[in-house]
Amino acid sequence: MKHLEFSQFLEFLGTKNVEKRLEMCEKWMQMGSETKALQLRLPGNSEIPKKINKRKIPNSKNQVEQLEEKLNAIEFTDEVSDRVFSELHRLKNMNSQQSEYNILMNWLELVSNLPWNTSTVDDIEIGKARKILEDSHESMDDVKQRVLEHLAVCKINNSVKGMILCFTGPPGIGKTSIAKAIAESMGRKFQRVSLGGIRDESDIRGHRRTYVAAMPGRIIEALKHCKSNNPVFLLDEVDKLYVGNQGSPSAALLELLDPEQNSTFHDHYLNIPFDVSKIMFIATANDIERLEPALKDRLEIIEMSGYSMKEKVKICENHLVTRQLSKHCISPDYVNLDRQAIMAMSEFLQSENGQPCRAKLEEYTMEAGVRQLERNVGAVCRHVALRLAEALNSDPSADVLPDMELPIQIRESDIHKILKAKHMKQVKIVEKMRPLPPGVCFGLSVTTNGGRVMPIEASKCKGTGKIVTTGHLGKVLEESILVAKGWLGANAEKLGLKTLEENDIHVHLPAGAINKDGPSAGTGLACALVSLAMGVPLRSDAAVTGEISLTGHVLPIGGVKEKVLAAQREGLRRVVLPKTNEEEYLKIDEDIRNEMDVVLADTVEDVIEAMMEKAPVLAKL
């Protein structure tokens, strides 16, 4: 009708009789000028109007044929092959309009994209691996030695079956980067799977295909993207798995990490066995105590402690500054890295004699790792980039910077201006509490962020021997208070002290918003109660850690290096440790051992002797 004139169109609309309308249409179709324009396409007419262009792809194959070619090129096992090609045959005989067609098509595409036979060739050279680890990480000699031993076994056996390595320690100490270094030293692809916050078992094993919007689990999905069946898999944050209404993700990992079972790993979506035994699994965690016992039994725990001040300075010089300069596109010639001062951190990290400037560094980076330190280096790099951009003005391609002396020197006064408000505004608890009154002792604890000094305060008043505790203490810590008081009552006569039975005792640990628990405060509590009973203060430059028994023996604890480093950061010079932890103490760097006065105690009497000086009770110990 669009070829009619307007008057003809009005005439057609004004006619209500159907027969007259048909006569008008026949008349217009018989007109020579209108015949070709109004030609109707009858059902038997195969002629296609010229204006309709159908795109043609030469030698094109439909999607099912392409999928069949990909599946034929893969060497499946007999069991898997029968299942896959049975589903393919069912797909061919299925109408594409059926709802199950797309589900089956997606499943077969996943099967065809998985690396059933694709793998990388291992290139394990111990010398090369040692160099990669040394270049990428400072210190951590024990960790590097254990990794090299693991790689040596893999090279001899030509297999990675065995224990699963699990690196545990505070954030920012290089757990993920050392896993990347392992993959690089083996010549394998690296794939990271983040498990933090997972509550659903289906995130690990996938959903069954009968569910709407079903998808494979993270393991199969990562293998699909990796395109290799023997990568290095990093299972990140395994300690942050939670049990939800949809099952336990930790239990789902048991099959994956068991060398006897993972050759036939079953994903609920894939629903056919897939061999993951060639994958080298590496796990990371901050708090290994939060792992379920069954999962922890599958892992070989390698503890990674925080860095000392000297190690942080070395890491900043060799790694952080170079990385941040490259990230901010700043030439090293503009900052002169070869001189004594480090770019943007010269006066911040080093004093004039080249020694670490601890007080200045810790004002901004009170941490076990180097993550915050790297952010501070990045802030200084941005400051330098701004000065360079202002000097370039509107000509960023200029080779000469007018009115600017290069290299740019960043001094201590510049650091305070650049970083502005100090990041670590927490009170220096050691300096705040000096001089110590009777009943106050410095203990040591370990958190997921590293070691920290934990003050212990005790006071007394007339009463009936009741004990009051504050500071959000856990059950184990409250029991340690009872053990310490029981030991004091049993040995009061020998020490010539009052038993405190006629006094009410109040024990408080500051920072009440933080949960506190664990047995390692036993020696600190005993020292605080002895000091309270004697009315004699303890040393203000000493800290103590260790569990005690009711008979007065000092029992071993964990996190020795973290606790010693925490005392060093706070300016304490003496640390009292259990004698049974001597082996862990000797693993600490010699520089730290020379700087700190560490006393190894076997009994509570030894602890009190080390924490007190010139006290009358020492003659009776």
Coordinates of C-alpha atoms in Angstrom, one line a residue:
M1 CA 0.0 0.0 0.0
K2 CA 3.0 2.3 0.4
H3 CA 3.2 2.7 -3.4
L4 CA -0.3 4.2 -3.7
E5 CA -1.0 7.9 -4.0
F6 CA -2.5 9.6 -1.1
S7 CA -5.9 10.1 -2.9
Q8 CA -6.0 6.4 -3.7
F9 CA -5.2 5.5 -0.1
L10 CA -8.1 7.7 1.1
E11 CA -10.4 6.1 -1.4
F12 CA -9.5 2.6 -0.1
L13 CA -10.0 3.6 3.5
G14 CA -13.4 5.2 2.7
T15 CA -14.7 2.0 1.2
K16 CA -16.3 -0.2 3.8
N17 CA -17.5 -3.0 1.4
V18 CA -15.0 -5.8 1.4
E19 CA -15.8 -6.9 -2.2
K20 CA -15.2 -3.4 -3.5
R21 CA -11.9 -3.3 -1.7
L22 CA -10.8 -6.5 -3.3
E23 CA -11.7 -5.1 -6.8
M24 CA -9.6 -2.0 -6.1
C25 CA -6.6 -4.2 -5.1
E26 CA -6.9 -6.3 -8.3
K27 CA -7.2 -3.2 -10.4
W28 CA -4.0 -1.7 -8.9
M29 CA -2.1 -5.0 -9.2
Q30 CA -3.0 -5.1 -12.9
M31 CA -1.5 -1.7 -13.6
G32 CA 1.9 -2.1 -15.4
S33 CA 3.6 0.5 -13.3
E34 CA 2.5 -1.1 -10.0
T35 CA 3.0 -4.8 -10.9
K36 CA 6.7 -5.2 -10.0
A37 CA 6.5 -3.0 -6.9
L38 CA 3.5 -4.8 -5.4
Q39 CA 4.4 -8.3 -6.4
L40 CA 3.2 -10.7 -3.8
R41 CA 5.3 -13.6 -2.7
L42 CA 3.1 -16.7 -2.8
P43 CA 3.9 -19.8 -0.6
G44 CA 5.1 -21.7 -3.7
N45 CA 7.2 -18.8 -5.0
S46 CA 10.9 -19.2 -4.1
E47 CA 11.9 -15.9 -5.5
I48 CA 13.4 -13.6 -2.8
P49 CA 13.0 -9.8 -3.2
K50 CA 16.1 -8.0 -4.1
K51 CA 16.1 -5.8 -1.1
I52 CA 16.4 -8.8 1.3
N53 CA 20.1 -9.7 1.5
K54 CA 20.9 -13.0 3.3
R55 CA 24.5 -13.2 4.7
K56 CA 26.3 -16.3 3.6
I57 CA 29.4 -17.6 5.2
P58 CA 31.4 -19.8 2.8
N59 CA 32.1 -23.4 4.0
S60 CA 30.4 -22.6 7.3
K61 CA 29.6 -25.4 9.8
N62 CA 26.9 -25.3 12.4
Q63 CA 27.8 -25.1 16.1
V64 CA 27.1 -28.8 16.8
E65 CA 29.5 -29.9 14.0
Q66 CA 32.3 -27.7 15.4
L67 CA 31.7 -29.0 18.9
E68 CA 31.9 -32.6 17.6
E69 CA 35.2 -31.9 15.9
K70 CA 36.7 -30.5 19.1
L71 CA 35.5 -33.5 21.1
N72 CA 36.9 -35.9 18.6
A73 CA 40.3 -34.3 18.9
I74 CA 40.4 -35.0 22.7
E75 CA 41.6 -38.3 24.1
F76 CA 39.1 -39.3 26.8
T77 CA 39.2 -42.4 28.9
D78 CA 36.7 -45.0 28.0
E79 CA 34.3 -44.1 30.8
V80 CA 34.3 -40.4 30.0
S81 CA 34.2 -41.0 26.2
D82 CA 31.1 -43.1 26.4
R83 CA 29.3 -40.5 28.5
V84 CA 30.4 -37.5 26.4
F85 CA 29.5 -38.9 23.0
S86 CA 26.3 -40.3 24.3
E87 CA 25.3 -36.7 25.3
L88 CA 26.5 -35.5 22.0
H89 CA 24.3 -38.0 20.1
R90 CA 21.3 -36.9 22.3
L91 CA 22.0 -33.3 21.4
K92 CA 22.0 -34.0 17.7
N93 CA 18.6 -35.6 17.9
M94 CA 17.2 -32.8 20.0
N95 CA 15.1 -29.9 18.8
S96 CA 17.0 -26.6 19.3
Q97 CA 13.8 -25.1 20.7
Q98 CA 13.8 -27.4 23.7
S99 CA 14.8 -26.0 27.0
E100 CA 17.3 -28.7 27.7
Y101 CA 19.1 -28.0 24.4
N102 CA 21.1 -25.0 25.7
I103 CA 21.9 -26.7 28.9
L104 CA 23.4 -29.7 27.1
M105 CA 25.2 -27.4 24.7
N106 CA 26.8 -25.5 27.5
W107 CA 27.9 -28.7 29.2
L108 CA 29.5 -30.1 26.1
E109 CA 31.3 -26.7 25.4
L110 CA 32.7 -26.9 29.0
V111 CA 33.9 -30.4 28.4
S112 CA 35.6 -29.4 25.1
N113 CA 37.3 -26.4 26.7
L114 CA 38.8 -28.3 29.6
P115 CA 42.6 -29.3 29.3
W116 CA 42.1 -33.0 29.4
N117 CA 45.5 -33.7 27.6
T118 CA 47.1 -30.3 27.6
S119 CA 50.0 -29.8 30.0
T120 CA 53.2 -27.8 30.3
V121 CA 56.6 -29.5 30.5
D122 CA 58.3 -29.1 33.9
D123 CA 61.6 -27.3 33.8
I124 CA 62.9 -27.7 37.3
E125 CA 66.5 -26.6 37.8
I126 CA 67.4 -26.3 41.5
G127 CA 70.0 -23.6 40.8
K128 CA 67.5 -21.5 38.8
A129 CA 64.9 -22.0 41.4
R130 CA 67.2 -20.9 44.1
K131 CA 68.1 -17.7 42.2
I132 CA 64.5 -16.9 41.6
L133 CA 63.7 -17.3 45.2
E134 CA 66.7 -15.2 46.3
D135 CA 65.9 -12.4 43.8
S136 CA 62.2 -12.2 44.7
H137 CA 62.4 -12.5 48.5
E138 CA 64.6 -11.3 51.3
S139 CA 65.5 -13.5 54.3
M140 CA 63.0 -16.4 54.9
D141 CA 65.9 -18.9 54.6
D142 CA 63.9 -21.7 56.2
V143 CA 61.0 -21.2 53.9
K144 CA 63.2 -21.1 50.8
Q145 CA 65.0 -24.3 52.0
R146 CA 61.8 -26.2 52.4
V147 CA 60.5 -25.0 49.0
L148 CA 63.8 -26.2 47.3
E149 CA 63.5 -29.5 49.0
H150 CA 60.0 -29.9 47.7
L151 CA 61.1 -29.0 44.2
A152 CA 64.0 -31.5 44.4
V153 CA 61.6 -34.3 45.3
C154 CA 59.3 -33.3 42.4
K155 CA 62.2 -33.4 40.0
I156 CA 63.4 -36.8 41.1
N157 CA 59.9 -38.4 41.2
N158 CA 58.7 -36.5 38.1
S159 CA 55.5 -36.0 40.1
V160 CA 54.0 -33.5 42.5
K161 CA 51.9 -36.0 44.5
G162 CA 52.4 -35.7 48.2
M163 CA 51.9 -33.2 51.0
I164 CA 50.2 -29.9 50.1
L165 CA 52.3 -26.8 51.2
C166 CA 50.5 -24.2 53.3
F167 CA 52.1 -20.9 54.0
T168 CA 50.8 -19.3 57.1
G169 CA 51.7 -15.9 58.6
P170 CA 50.6 -12.2 58.9
P171 CA 49.4 -10.3 55.8
G172 CA 51.9 -8.6 53.5
I173 CA 54.9 -10.9 54.1
G174 CA 55.0 -12.5 50.6
K175 CA 52.9 -15.7 50.8
T176 CA 51.3 -15.2 47.4
S177 CA 54.5 -14.0 45.8
I178 CA 56.5 -17.0 46.9
A179 CA 53.8 -19.2 45.3
K180 CA 54.3 -17.3 42.0
A181 CA 58.1 -17.8 42.3
I182 CA 57.5 -21.5 42.7
A183 CA 55.4 -21.6 39.5
E184 CA 58.1 -19.6 37.6
S185 CA 60.9 -21.9 38.8
M186 CA 59.0 -25.0 37.6
G187 CA 58.0 -23.5 34.3
R188 CA 54.3 -24.0 35.0
K189 CA 51.3 -21.7 34.7
F190 CA 50.1 -20.0 37.9
Q191 CA 46.4 -19.9 38.8
R192 CA 45.0 -18.2 42.0
V193 CA 41.7 -19.3 43.5
S194 CA 40.5 -17.0 46.3
L195 CA 38.5 -18.9 48.9
G196 CA 37.9 -16.1 51.4
G197 CA 34.3 -15.8 52.6
I198 CA 33.0 -18.9 50.9
R199 CA 30.0 -20.5 52.7
D200 CA 28.6 -22.7 50.0
E201 CA 30.0 -26.1 49.1
S202 CA 28.8 -25.5 45.5
D203 CA 31.5 -22.8 45.1
I204 CA 34.1 -25.6 45.2
R205 CA 32.2 -28.5 43.6
G206 CA 29.8 -26.7 41.4
H207 CA 26.0 -26.9 41.1
R208 CA 24.1 -29.8 39.6
R209 CA 22.8 -29.3 36.1
T210 CA 19.2 -29.7 37.2
Y211 CA 19.3 -26.3 39.0
V212 CA 18.5 -23.1 37.2
A213 CA 21.7 -21.0 36.4
A214 CA 23.9 -23.9 37.4
M215 CA 27.7 -23.4 36.9
P216 CA 30.9 -25.4 37.5
G217 CA 32.9 -24.9 40.7
R218 CA 35.9 -22.6 41.0
I219 CA 38.4 -25.4 40.5
I220 CA 37.0 -26.6 37.1
E221 CA 36.4 -23.0 36.1
A222 CA 40.0 -22.1 36.9
L223 CA 41.2 -25.0 34.9
K224 CA 39.1 -23.9 31.9
H225 CA 40.8 -20.5 31.9
C226 CA 44.2 -21.9 32.6
K227 CA 44.3 -24.2 29.6
S228 CA 46.7 -26.6 31.4
N229 CA 46.1 -29.6 33.5
N230 CA 49.2 -29.2 35.6
P231 CA 49.4 -25.6 36.8
V232 CA 50.4 -24.3 40.2
F233 CA 47.2 -23.7 42.1
L234 CA 47.2 -21.2 44.9
L235 CA 44.2 -21.7 47.3
D236 CA 44.3 -18.3 48.9
E237 CA 42.8 -17.6 52.4
V238 CA 41.8 -21.2 53.3
D239 CA 41.4 -20.1 56.9
K240 CA 38.5 -17.9 55.9
L241 CA 36.1 -20.7 54.8
Y242 CA 32.8 -20.8 56.7
V243 CA 30.2 -23.4 57.3
G244 CA 26.8 -22.3 55.9
N245 CA 23.4 -23.8 55.3
Q246 CA 24.6 -25.1 51.9
G247 CA 27.3 -27.4 53.4
S248 CA 31.0 -27.0 54.4
P249 CA 33.5 -25.8 51.8
S250 CA 36.3 -27.1 53.9
A251 CA 34.9 -30.6 53.6
A252 CA 34.7 -30.2 49.8
L253 CA 38.4 -29.5 49.7
L254 CA 39.3 -32.8 51.3
E255 CA 38.7 -34.8 48.1
L256 CA 40.6 -32.2 46.1
L257 CA 43.7 -32.2 48.3
D258 CA 43.9 -36.0 49.0
P259 CA 46.5 -37.5 46.7
E260 CA 44.7 -40.8 46.8
Q261 CA 41.4 -39.4 45.6
N262 CA 42.0 -36.4 43.4
S263 CA 42.8 -38.4 40.3
T264 CA 39.0 -38.8 39.9
F265 CA 37.8 -35.4 41.2
H266 CA 34.0 -35.0 40.7
D267 CA 32.5 -31.7 40.1
H268 CA 28.7 -31.6 40.5
Y269 CA 28.2 -29.7 37.3
L270 CA 30.7 -31.7 35.2
N271 CA 29.6 -35.0 36.7
I272 CA 32.4 -36.9 35.2
P273 CA 35.8 -37.6 36.8
F274 CA 38.6 -35.2 36.1
D275 CA 42.2 -35.9 37.0
V276 CA 43.7 -33.0 39.1
S277 CA 46.5 -35.1 40.6
K278 CA 49.0 -33.3 38.3
I279 CA 48.2 -29.9 39.9
M280 CA 50.6 -28.6 42.5
F281 CA 48.4 -27.1 45.2
I282 CA 49.7 -24.4 47.5
A283 CA 47.5 -22.9 50.3
T284 CA 47.9 -19.7 52.3
A285 CA 46.4 -18.7 55.6
N286 CA 46.7 -16.0 58.3
D287 CA 45.5 -18.0 61.3
I288 CA 46.1 -21.8 61.0
E289 CA 44.1 -22.5 64.2
R290 CA 40.9 -21.6 62.3
L291 CA 41.3 -24.6 59.9
E292 CA 39.2 -27.7 60.5
P293 CA 41.3 -30.6 61.8
A294 CA 40.6 -32.8 58.8
L295 CA 41.7 -30.1 56.4
K296 CA 44.7 -29.2 58.5
D297 CA 45.8 -32.9 58.4
R298 CA 46.1 -32.7 54.6
L299 CA 48.4 -29.7 54.7
E300 CA 52.1 -29.3 55.5
I301 CA 52.3 -26.1 57.5
I302 CA 55.2 -23.7 56.8
E303 CA 55.2 -20.7 59.2
M304 CA 56.3 -17.4 57.8
S305 CA 56.9 -14.7 60.4
G306 CA 57.0 -10.9 60.0
Y307 CA 60.0 -8.9 59.0
S308 CA 62.5 -7.1 61.3
M309 CA 63.3 -3.5 60.7
K310 CA 66.5 -4.2 58.9
E311 CA 64.7 -6.7 56.6
K312 CA 62.0 -4.1 55.8
V313 CA 64.7 -1.5 54.9
K314 CA 66.4 -4.1 52.6
I315 CA 63.1 -5.1 51.0
C316 CA 62.2 -1.4 50.4
E317 CA 65.6 -0.8 48.7
N318 CA 65.7 -3.9 46.5
H319 CA 62.0 -4.3 45.6
L320 CA 59.4 -1.8 46.7
V321 CA 61.1 1.4 45.4
T322 CA 61.8 -0.2 42.0
R323 CA 58.3 -1.6 41.7
Q324 CA 56.7 1.8 42.6
L325 CA 58.9 3.7 40.2
S326 CA 57.9 1.5 37.4
K327 CA 54.3 1.7 38.3
H328 CA 54.3 5.5 38.3
C329 CA 56.5 5.7 35.1
I330 CA 59.3 7.6 36.9
S331 CA 62.8 7.2 35.6
P332 CA 65.4 6.1 38.2
D333 CA 67.7 8.9 36.9
Y334 CA 65.3 11.5 38.3
V335 CA 65.7 10.1 41.8
N336 CA 69.3 8.7 41.8
L337 CA 68.7 5.3 43.4
D338 CA 72.4 4.5 43.4
R339 CA 73.2 7.0 46.2
Q340 CA 72.8 6.4 49.9
A341 CA 69.3 7.8 50.2
I342 CA 66.4 5.8 48.8
M343 CA 64.1 7.8 46.5
A344 CA 61.4 9.5 48.7
M345 CA 62.4 7.5 51.7
S346 CA 66.1 8.5 52.1
E347 CA 65.8 10.3 55.4
F348 CA 62.7 8.3 56.3
L349 CA 64.4 4.9 56.3
Q350 CA 68.0 5.7 56.9
S351 CA 69.8 8.1 59.1
E352 CA 73.0 9.9 58.2
N353 CA 75.2 7.0 59.2
G354 CA 73.2 4.5 57.1
Q355 CA 71.5 2.8 60.1
P356 CA 67.8 2.1 60.1
C357 CA 65.8 4.9 61.6
R358 CA 63.3 2.8 63.5
A359 CA 61.3 5.5 65.3
K360 CA 60.5 7.4 62.1
L361 CA 59.7 4.2 60.1
E362 CA 57.3 2.9 62.7
E363 CA 55.3 6.1 62.9
Y364 CA 53.9 5.1 59.5
T365 CA 54.3 1.3 59.2
M366 CA 53.6 -0.5 62.5
E367 CA 53.0 -3.9 60.8
A368 CA 54.5 -7.3 60.4
G369 CA 54.7 -7.2 56.6
V370 CA 55.5 -4.5 54.1
R371 CA 52.1 -3.7 52.6
Q372 CA 51.6 -0.3 54.3
L373 CA 55.3 0.5 53.7
E374 CA 54.7 0.0 49.9
R375 CA 51.7 2.3 50.0
N376 CA 53.8 5.0 51.7
V377 CA 56.5 4.6 49.0
G378 CA 53.7 5.0 46.4
A379 CA 52.6 8.2 48.1
V380 CA 56.1 9.6 47.8
C381 CA 56.3 8.6 44.1
R382 CA 53.0 10.4 43.4
H383 CA 54.5 13.5 45.1
V384 CA 57.5 13.3 42.8
A385 CA 55.3 12.7 39.8
L386 CA 53.4 15.8 40.6
R387 CA 56.6 17.9 40.8
L388 CA 57.8 16.5 37.5
A389 CA 54.4 17.2 35.8
E390 CA 54.4 20.8 37.1
A391 CA 58.0 21.3 35.7
L392 CA 57.1 19.9 32.3
N393 CA 54.1 22.2 32.2
S394 CA 52.3 21.8 28.9
D395 CA 55.1 20.0 27.1
P396 CA 55.2 16.4 28.5
S397 CA 57.5 15.3 25.7
A398 CA 60.3 17.6 26.7
D399 CA 63.7 16.1 27.4
V400 CA 64.9 18.9 29.7
L401 CA 63.1 19.9 32.9
P402 CA 63.4 23.7 33.3
D403 CA 64.0 25.1 36.8
M404 CA 64.4 21.8 38.5
E405 CA 67.5 20.1 40.0
L406 CA 67.7 16.4 39.3
P407 CA 67.7 14.0 41.0
I408 CA 64.9 15.1 43.3
Q409 CA 65.9 14.8 47.0
I410 CA 63.2 13.9 49.5
R411 CA 64.1 14.8 53.1
E412 CA 62.6 14.0 56.5
S413 CA 60.6 17.2 56.5
D414 CA 59.2 16.4 53.1
I415 CA 58.1 12.9 54.3
H416 CA 56.0 14.4 57.1
K417 CA 54.4 16.8 54.6
I418 CA 53.7 14.1 52.0
L419 CA 52.3 11.5 54.4
K420 CA 50.6 14.2 56.5
A421 CA 48.6 12.6 59.3
K422 CA 50.5 9.7 60.8
H423 CA 49.0 6.4 59.9
M424 CA 49.8 4.8 63.2
K425 CA 48.0 7.0 65.7
Q426 CA 47.9 4.3 68.4
V427 CA 49.4 5.2 71.7
K428 CA 52.9 3.9 72.4
I429 CA 51.7 1.8 75.2
V430 CA 55.2 1.0 76.6
E431 CA 56.1 4.7 76.8
K432 CA 52.7 5.6 78.2
M433 CA 52.8 3.2 81.1
R434 CA 56.4 3.9 82.2
P435 CA 57.4 3.9 85.0
L436 CA 55.6 0.7 85.9
P437 CA 53.7 0.6 89.2
P438 CA 53.5 -2.7 91.1
G439 CA 51.2 -5.2 89.5
V440 CA 51.8 -4.2 85.9
C441 CA 53.7 -6.4 83.5
F442 CA 54.3 -6.5 79.7
G443 CA 53.1 -9.7 78.1
L444 CA 53.4 -10.7 74.4
S445 CA 50.8 -12.1 72.1
V446 CA 50.4 -13.1 68.4
T447 CA 47.5 -12.0 66.2
T448 CA 46.8 -12.5 62.5
N449 CA 48.6 -9.2 61.9
G450 CA 51.8 -10.2 63.7
G451 CA 53.0 -9.9 67.3
R452 CA 52.1 -7.2 69.8
V453 CA 52.9 -6.2 73.3
M454 CA 50.0 -6.9 75.7
P455 CA 50.1 -5.0 79.0
I456 CA 48.8 -6.8 82.0
E457 CA 47.4 -4.8 85.0
A458 CA 46.5 -6.1 88.4
S459 CA 45.2 -4.2 91.5
K460 CA 44.0 -5.2 94.9
C461 CA 41.7 -3.9 97.6
K462 CA 40.4 -5.3 100.8
G463 CA 37.9 -8.1 100.3
T464 CA 37.5 -11.9 100.4
G465 CA 39.9 -13.1 97.7
K466 CA 37.4 -12.5 94.8
I467 CA 38.9 -12.1 91.3
V468 CA 37.4 -9.7 88.8
T469 CA 38.6 -9.7 85.2
T470 CA 38.0 -7.1 82.5
G471 CA 39.3 -6.6 79.0
H472 CA 37.2 -9.1 77.0
L473 CA 39.2 -12.1 78.2
G474 CA 38.6 -15.7 77.0
K475 CA 38.1 -18.8 79.1
V476 CA 41.7 -20.0 78.7
L477 CA 43.0 -16.6 79.9
E478 CA 40.7 -16.6 82.9
E479 CA 41.9 -20.1 83.8
S480 CA 45.5 -18.8 83.5
I481 CA 44.7 -16.2 86.2
L482 CA 43.5 -18.9 88.5
V483 CA 46.6 -21.0 87.9
A484 CA 48.9 -18.0 88.6
K485 CA 47.0 -17.2 91.8
G486 CA 47.1 -20.8 92.9
W487 CA 50.8 -21.0 92.4
L488 CA 51.3 -17.8 94.3
G489 CA 49.2 -19.1 97.2
A490 CA 51.2 -22.4 97.3
N491 CA 54.6 -20.7 97.3
A492 CA 53.8 -17.5 99.3
E493 CA 55.4 -18.9 102.5
K494 CA 58.6 -19.9 100.6
L495 CA 58.8 -16.4 99.1
G496 CA 57.8 -14.6 102.2
L497 CA 54.8 -13.0 100.6
K498 CA 51.1 -12.5 101.5
T499 CA 48.7 -14.9 99.7
L500 CA 46.3 -12.1 98.7
E501 CA 43.5 -14.1 100.2
E502 CA 42.3 -11.1 102.2
N503 CA 42.2 -8.9 99.1
D504 CA 40.0 -8.8 96.0
I505 CA 42.1 -8.8 92.8
H506 CA 41.1 -7.0 89.7
V507 CA 43.0 -8.1 86.5
H508 CA 42.6 -6.0 83.4
L509 CA 44.1 -6.2 79.9
P510 CA 43.7 -2.9 77.9
A511 CA 42.0 -2.6 74.5
G512 CA 38.8 -4.1 75.8
A513 CA 37.1 -4.2 72.4
I514 CA 39.5 -6.9 71.2
N515 CA 39.0 -10.5 72.1
K516 CA 41.9 -11.9 74.1
D517 CA 42.5 -15.6 74.8
G518 CA 45.3 -18.1 74.9
P519 CA 47.6 -19.7 77.5
S520 CA 50.9 -17.8 76.7
A521 CA 50.0 -15.0 79.3
G522 CA 50.5 -17.3 82.3
T523 CA 54.0 -16.1 83.1
G524 CA 53.0 -12.5 82.7
L525 CA 50.0 -13.0 85.1
A526 CA 52.2 -14.7 87.6
C527 CA 54.8 -11.8 87.5
A528 CA 52.0 -9.2 87.9
L529 CA 50.5 -11.0 90.9
V530 CA 53.9 -11.4 92.6
S531 CA 54.7 -7.7 92.0
L532 CA 51.3 -6.8 93.4
A533 CA 51.8 -8.9 96.5
M534 CA 55.4 -7.5 97.1
G535 CA 54.6 -3.9 96.2
V536 CA 57.7 -3.9 94.0
P537 CA 57.5 -2.9 90.3
L538 CA 58.8 -5.1 87.5
R539 CA 61.4 -4.0 84.9
S540 CA 59.9 -1.5 82.5
D541 CA 62.2 -2.6 79.6
A542 CA 61.2 -6.3 79.7
A543 CA 58.4 -8.5 78.4
V544 CA 57.5 -12.1 79.2
T545 CA 55.6 -14.9 77.5
G546 CA 54.9 -18.5 78.3
E547 CA 52.4 -20.9 79.8
I548 CA 52.7 -22.1 83.4
S549 CA 51.6 -25.2 85.2
L550 CA 50.2 -25.3 88.7
T551 CA 53.6 -26.7 89.9
G552 CA 55.5 -23.7 88.5
H553 CA 56.9 -25.1 85.2
V554 CA 57.1 -22.9 82.2
L555 CA 55.6 -24.6 79.1
P556 CA 56.3 -23.9 75.4
I557 CA 54.3 -21.4 73.3
G558 CA 54.1 -20.5 69.6
G559 CA 55.0 -17.4 67.6
V560 CA 58.4 -16.9 69.2
K561 CA 59.8 -14.7 66.4
E562 CA 56.7 -12.6 66.1
K563 CA 56.7 -11.9 69.8
V564 CA 60.4 -11.0 69.9
L565 CA 59.9 -8.6 66.9
A566 CA 57.0 -7.0 68.7
A567 CA 59.1 -6.3 71.7
Q568 CA 61.8 -4.9 69.5
R569 CA 59.4 -2.6 67.8
E570 CA 58.2 -1.2 71.1
G571 CA 61.7 -0.5 72.3
L572 CA 61.9 -3.3 74.9
R573 CA 65.3 -4.9 75.3
R574 CA 64.7 -8.0 77.4
V575 CA 62.3 -10.9 76.6
V576 CA 61.8 -13.9 78.8
L577 CA 60.9 -17.0 76.9
P578 CA 60.3 -20.7 77.9
K579 CA 63.5 -22.7 77.8
T580 CA 61.7 -25.4 75.7
N581 CA 61.4 -22.8 72.9
E582 CA 65.2 -22.4 72.6
E583 CA 65.2 -24.1 69.2
E584 CA 62.7 -21.6 67.8
Y585 CA 64.7 -18.7 69.3
L586 CA 67.9 -19.8 67.6
K587 CA 66.2 -19.6 64.3
I588 CA 65.8 -15.8 64.7
D589 CA 68.3 -13.7 62.8
E590 CA 71.6 -13.2 64.6
D591 CA 71.3 -9.4 64.4
I592 CA 68.0 -9.5 66.3
R593 CA 69.5 -11.9 68.9
N594 CA 72.5 -9.7 69.4
E595 CA 70.2 -6.6 69.9
M596 CA 67.8 -8.3 72.3
D597 CA 68.5 -9.7 75.7
V598 CA 66.6 -13.0 75.7
V599 CA 66.3 -15.0 78.9
L600 CA 65.3 -18.6 78.7
A601 CA 63.4 -19.7 81.8
D602 CA 62.4 -23.2 83.0
T603 CA 60.4 -22.3 86.1
V604 CA 58.3 -19.4 87.3
E605 CA 61.1 -18.6 89.8
D606 CA 63.4 -18.1 86.8
V607 CA 60.9 -15.8 85.2
I608 CA 60.5 -13.6 88.3
E609 CA 64.2 -13.4 88.7
A610 CA 64.6 -12.2 85.2
M611 CA 61.7 -9.6 85.5
M612 CA 62.9 -8.2 88.8
E613 CA 66.2 -6.6 89.8
K614 CA 67.4 -5.8 93.4
A615 CA 64.2 -7.2 94.9
P616 CA 64.2 -8.8 98.4
V617 CA 62.4 -11.9 97.1
L618 CA 65.3 -12.8 94.8
A619 CA 67.4 -13.9 97.7
K620 CA 64.8 -16.6 98.5
L621 CA 64.4 -18.0 95.0

